CSV table of C-alpha atoms in Angstrom, one decimal:
chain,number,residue,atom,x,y,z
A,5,UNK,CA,-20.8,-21.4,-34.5
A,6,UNK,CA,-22.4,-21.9,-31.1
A,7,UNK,CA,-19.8,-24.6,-30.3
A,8,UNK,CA,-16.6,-22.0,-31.0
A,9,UNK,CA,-18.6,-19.3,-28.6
A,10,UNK,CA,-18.5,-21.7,-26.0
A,11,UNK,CA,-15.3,-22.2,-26.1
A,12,UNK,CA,-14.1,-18.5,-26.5
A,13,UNK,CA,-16.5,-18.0,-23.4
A,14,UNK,CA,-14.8,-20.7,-21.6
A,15,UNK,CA,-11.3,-19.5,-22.5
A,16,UNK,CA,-12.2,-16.1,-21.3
A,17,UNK,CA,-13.5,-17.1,-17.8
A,18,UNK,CA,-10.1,-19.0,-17.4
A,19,UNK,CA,-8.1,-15.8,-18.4
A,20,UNK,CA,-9.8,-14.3,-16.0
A,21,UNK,CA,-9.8,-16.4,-13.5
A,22,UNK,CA,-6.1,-16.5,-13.5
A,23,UNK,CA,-5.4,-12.9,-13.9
A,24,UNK,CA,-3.4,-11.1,-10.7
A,25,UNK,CA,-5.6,-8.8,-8.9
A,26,UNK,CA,-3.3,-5.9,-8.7
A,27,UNK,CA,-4.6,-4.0,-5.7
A,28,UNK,CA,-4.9,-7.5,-3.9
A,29,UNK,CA,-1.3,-8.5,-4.9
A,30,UNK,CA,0.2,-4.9,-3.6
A,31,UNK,CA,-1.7,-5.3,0.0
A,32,UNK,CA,-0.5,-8.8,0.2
A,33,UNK,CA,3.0,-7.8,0.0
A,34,UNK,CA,2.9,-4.7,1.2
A,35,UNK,CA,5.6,-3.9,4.0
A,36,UNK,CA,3.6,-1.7,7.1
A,37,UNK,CA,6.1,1.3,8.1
A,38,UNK,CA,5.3,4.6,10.4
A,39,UNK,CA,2.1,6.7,9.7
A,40,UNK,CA,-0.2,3.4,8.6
A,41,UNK,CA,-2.9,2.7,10.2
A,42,UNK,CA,-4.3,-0.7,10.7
A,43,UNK,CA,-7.0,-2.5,13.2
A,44,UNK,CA,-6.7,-5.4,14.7
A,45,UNK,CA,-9.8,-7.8,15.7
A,46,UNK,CA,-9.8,-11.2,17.9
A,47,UNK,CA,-13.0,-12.8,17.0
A,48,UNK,CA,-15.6,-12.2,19.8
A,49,UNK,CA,-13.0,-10.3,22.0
A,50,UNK,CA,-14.2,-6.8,21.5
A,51,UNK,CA,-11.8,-5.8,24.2
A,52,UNK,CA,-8.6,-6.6,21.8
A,53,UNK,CA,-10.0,-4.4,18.8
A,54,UNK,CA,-8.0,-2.0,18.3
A,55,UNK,CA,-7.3,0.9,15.4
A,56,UNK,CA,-4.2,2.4,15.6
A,57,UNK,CA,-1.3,4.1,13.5
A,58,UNK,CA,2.2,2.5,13.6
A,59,UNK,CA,4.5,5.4,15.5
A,60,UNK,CA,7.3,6.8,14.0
A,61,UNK,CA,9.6,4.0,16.1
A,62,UNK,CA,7.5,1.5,14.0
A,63,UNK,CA,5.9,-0.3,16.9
A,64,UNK,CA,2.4,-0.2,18.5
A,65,UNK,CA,1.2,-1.2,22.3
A,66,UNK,CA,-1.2,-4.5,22.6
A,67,UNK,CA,-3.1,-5.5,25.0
A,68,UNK,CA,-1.9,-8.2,26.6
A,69,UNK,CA,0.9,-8.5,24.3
A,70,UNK,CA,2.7,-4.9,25.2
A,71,UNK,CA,4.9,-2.8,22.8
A,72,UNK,CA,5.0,-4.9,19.3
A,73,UNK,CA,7.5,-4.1,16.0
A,74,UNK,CA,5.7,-3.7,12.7
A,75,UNK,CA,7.8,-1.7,10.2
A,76,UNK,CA,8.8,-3.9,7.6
A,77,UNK,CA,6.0,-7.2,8.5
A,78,UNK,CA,3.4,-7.5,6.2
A,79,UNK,CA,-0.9,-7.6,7.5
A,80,UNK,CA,-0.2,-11.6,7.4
A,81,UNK,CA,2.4,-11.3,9.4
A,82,UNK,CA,1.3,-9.3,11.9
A,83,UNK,CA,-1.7,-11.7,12.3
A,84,UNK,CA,0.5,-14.1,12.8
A,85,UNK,CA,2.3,-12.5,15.5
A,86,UNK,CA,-0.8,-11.6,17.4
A,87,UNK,CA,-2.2,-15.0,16.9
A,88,UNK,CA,1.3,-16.7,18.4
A,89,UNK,CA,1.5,-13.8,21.2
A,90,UNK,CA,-2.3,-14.8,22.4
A,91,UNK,CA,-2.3,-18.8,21.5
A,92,UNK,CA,-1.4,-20.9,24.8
A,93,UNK,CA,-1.3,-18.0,27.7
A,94,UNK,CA,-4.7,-16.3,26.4
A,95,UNK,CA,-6.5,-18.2,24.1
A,96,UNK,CA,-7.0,-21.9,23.0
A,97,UNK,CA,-7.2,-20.7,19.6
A,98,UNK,CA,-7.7,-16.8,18.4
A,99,UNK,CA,-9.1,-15.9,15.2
A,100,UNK,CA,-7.1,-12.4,14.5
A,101,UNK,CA,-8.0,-10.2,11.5
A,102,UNK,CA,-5.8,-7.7,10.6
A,103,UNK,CA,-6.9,-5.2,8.1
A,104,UNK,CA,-5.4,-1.7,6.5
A,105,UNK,CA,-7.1,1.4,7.4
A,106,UNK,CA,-4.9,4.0,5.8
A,107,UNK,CA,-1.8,4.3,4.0
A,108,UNK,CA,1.0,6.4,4.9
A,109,UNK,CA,0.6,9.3,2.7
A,110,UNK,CA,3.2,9.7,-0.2
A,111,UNK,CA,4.9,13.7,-1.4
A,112,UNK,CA,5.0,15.3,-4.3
A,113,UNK,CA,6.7,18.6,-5.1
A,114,UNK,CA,8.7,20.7,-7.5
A,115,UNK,CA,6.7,21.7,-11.0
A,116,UNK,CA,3.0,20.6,-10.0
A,117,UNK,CA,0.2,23.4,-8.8
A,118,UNK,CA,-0.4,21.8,-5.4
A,119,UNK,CA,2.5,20.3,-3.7
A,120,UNK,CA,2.5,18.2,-0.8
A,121,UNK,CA,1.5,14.9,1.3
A,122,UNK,CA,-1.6,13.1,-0.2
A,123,UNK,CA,-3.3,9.9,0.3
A,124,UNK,CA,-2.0,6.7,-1.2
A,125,UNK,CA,-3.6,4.1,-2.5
A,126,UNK,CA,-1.6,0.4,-4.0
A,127,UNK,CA,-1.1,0.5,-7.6
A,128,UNK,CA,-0.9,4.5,-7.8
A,129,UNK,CA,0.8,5.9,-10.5
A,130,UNK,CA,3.3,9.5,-11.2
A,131,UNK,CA,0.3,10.4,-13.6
A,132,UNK,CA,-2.1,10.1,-10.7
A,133,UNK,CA,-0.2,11.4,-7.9
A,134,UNK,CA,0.2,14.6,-10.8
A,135,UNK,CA,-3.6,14.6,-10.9
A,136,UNK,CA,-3.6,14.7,-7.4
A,137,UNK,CA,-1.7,17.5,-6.8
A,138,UNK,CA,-3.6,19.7,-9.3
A,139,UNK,CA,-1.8,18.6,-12.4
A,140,UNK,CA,1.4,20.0,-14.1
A,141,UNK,CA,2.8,23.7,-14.1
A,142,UNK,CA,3.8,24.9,-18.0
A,143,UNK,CA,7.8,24.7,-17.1
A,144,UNK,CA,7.2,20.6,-15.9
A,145,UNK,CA,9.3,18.5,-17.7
A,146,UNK,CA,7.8,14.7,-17.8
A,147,UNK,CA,11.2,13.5,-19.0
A,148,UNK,CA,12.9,14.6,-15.7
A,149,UNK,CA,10.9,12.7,-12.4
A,150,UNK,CA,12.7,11.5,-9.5
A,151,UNK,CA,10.9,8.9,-7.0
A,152,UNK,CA,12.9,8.6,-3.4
A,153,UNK,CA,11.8,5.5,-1.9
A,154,UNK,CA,11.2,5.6,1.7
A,155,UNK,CA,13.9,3.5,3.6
A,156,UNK,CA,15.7,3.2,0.5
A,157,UNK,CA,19.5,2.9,0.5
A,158,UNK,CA,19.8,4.6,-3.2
A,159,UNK,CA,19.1,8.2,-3.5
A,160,UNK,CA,16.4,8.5,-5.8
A,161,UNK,CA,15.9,6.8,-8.6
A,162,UNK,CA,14.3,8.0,-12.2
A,163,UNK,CA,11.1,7.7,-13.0
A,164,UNK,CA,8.4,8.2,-16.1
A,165,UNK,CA,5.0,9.3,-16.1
A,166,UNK,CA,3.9,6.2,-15.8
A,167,UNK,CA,6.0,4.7,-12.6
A,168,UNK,CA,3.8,3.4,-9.7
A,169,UNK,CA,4.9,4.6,-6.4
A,170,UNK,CA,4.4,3.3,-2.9
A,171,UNK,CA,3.1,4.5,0.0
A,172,UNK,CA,6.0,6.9,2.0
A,173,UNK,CA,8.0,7.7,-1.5
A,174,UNK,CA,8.8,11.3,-2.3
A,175,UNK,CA,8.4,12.3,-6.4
A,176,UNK,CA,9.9,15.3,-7.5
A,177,UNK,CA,8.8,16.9,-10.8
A,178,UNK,CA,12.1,19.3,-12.3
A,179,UNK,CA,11.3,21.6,-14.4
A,180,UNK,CA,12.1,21.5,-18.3
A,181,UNK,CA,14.4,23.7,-20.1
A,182,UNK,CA,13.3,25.4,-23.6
């Protein structure tokens, strides 16, 4: 009996071990785009810290390094150019952290009690963004959701209850008919 617990324990810690961390996965490939707010640290250089949100052209100014383009990179990314822009002319080699301060808020509208812009976080639901915004009004139909996805070439695009969103989308609840 012992002998099978071990094993079940050991088979456990391996599921877990190789399990996806959601929230990790989403900010690893998460793409940066206007409203975000990131910081950016060299490693004992506290003059090249910087917090700061992406403009609505998608670009930022760096010391050193002038205007930069982020909309579309991902965190790693944008390490990576900060690292390249400062190795040679600057530094022998930079140690750059880049780290997410705050999302760009997503919208929500049509038949909840509170519309409007709220925080996102990765791996957000519909259901939360509803809880969000004060929850359902009595005409909401949960059969009739619509996400518009920032940048997005379609439209909008259906959705259920149970959809995640990203930051920047748009979700519009429709009412139900009786």
């Amino acid at each position: 009996m012992k002998y099978l617990a071990t094993i079940f324990t050991a088979i456990f810690v391996l599921l877990l071990a190789y399990m996806p961390i959601t929230a990790h996965a989403v900010t690893q490939s998460y793409k940066l785009g206007a409203g975000d707010t990131i910081v950016i640290k060299v490693y004992g250089e506290e003059a090249l810290t910087l917090e700061t949100q992406i403009t609505n052209s998608g670009t930022i100014n760096y010391p050193f390094l002038g205007s930069l383009t982020l909309v579309g990179l991902t965190i790693k990314e944008v390490e990576q150019l900060v690292y390249s822009g400062l190795k040679g002319d600057y530094f022998v080699e930079p140690n750059v952290f880049v780290g997410m301060v705050e999302y760009r808020p997503f919208y929500i509208h049509g038949e909840v009690k509170q519309p409007g812009g709220y925080p996102y976080q990765p791996g957000m639901t519909v259901n939360q963004a509803v809880a969000l915004a004060g929850g359902l009004t009595e005409r909401a139909s949960q059969d009739k959701i619509k996400i518009s996805r920032e940048g997005s070439k379609v439209e909008s695009e259906s959705g259920t209850i149970h959809s995640v969103i990203q930051a920047g989308d748009t979700i519009t609840i429709e009412q139900r008919f009786f």
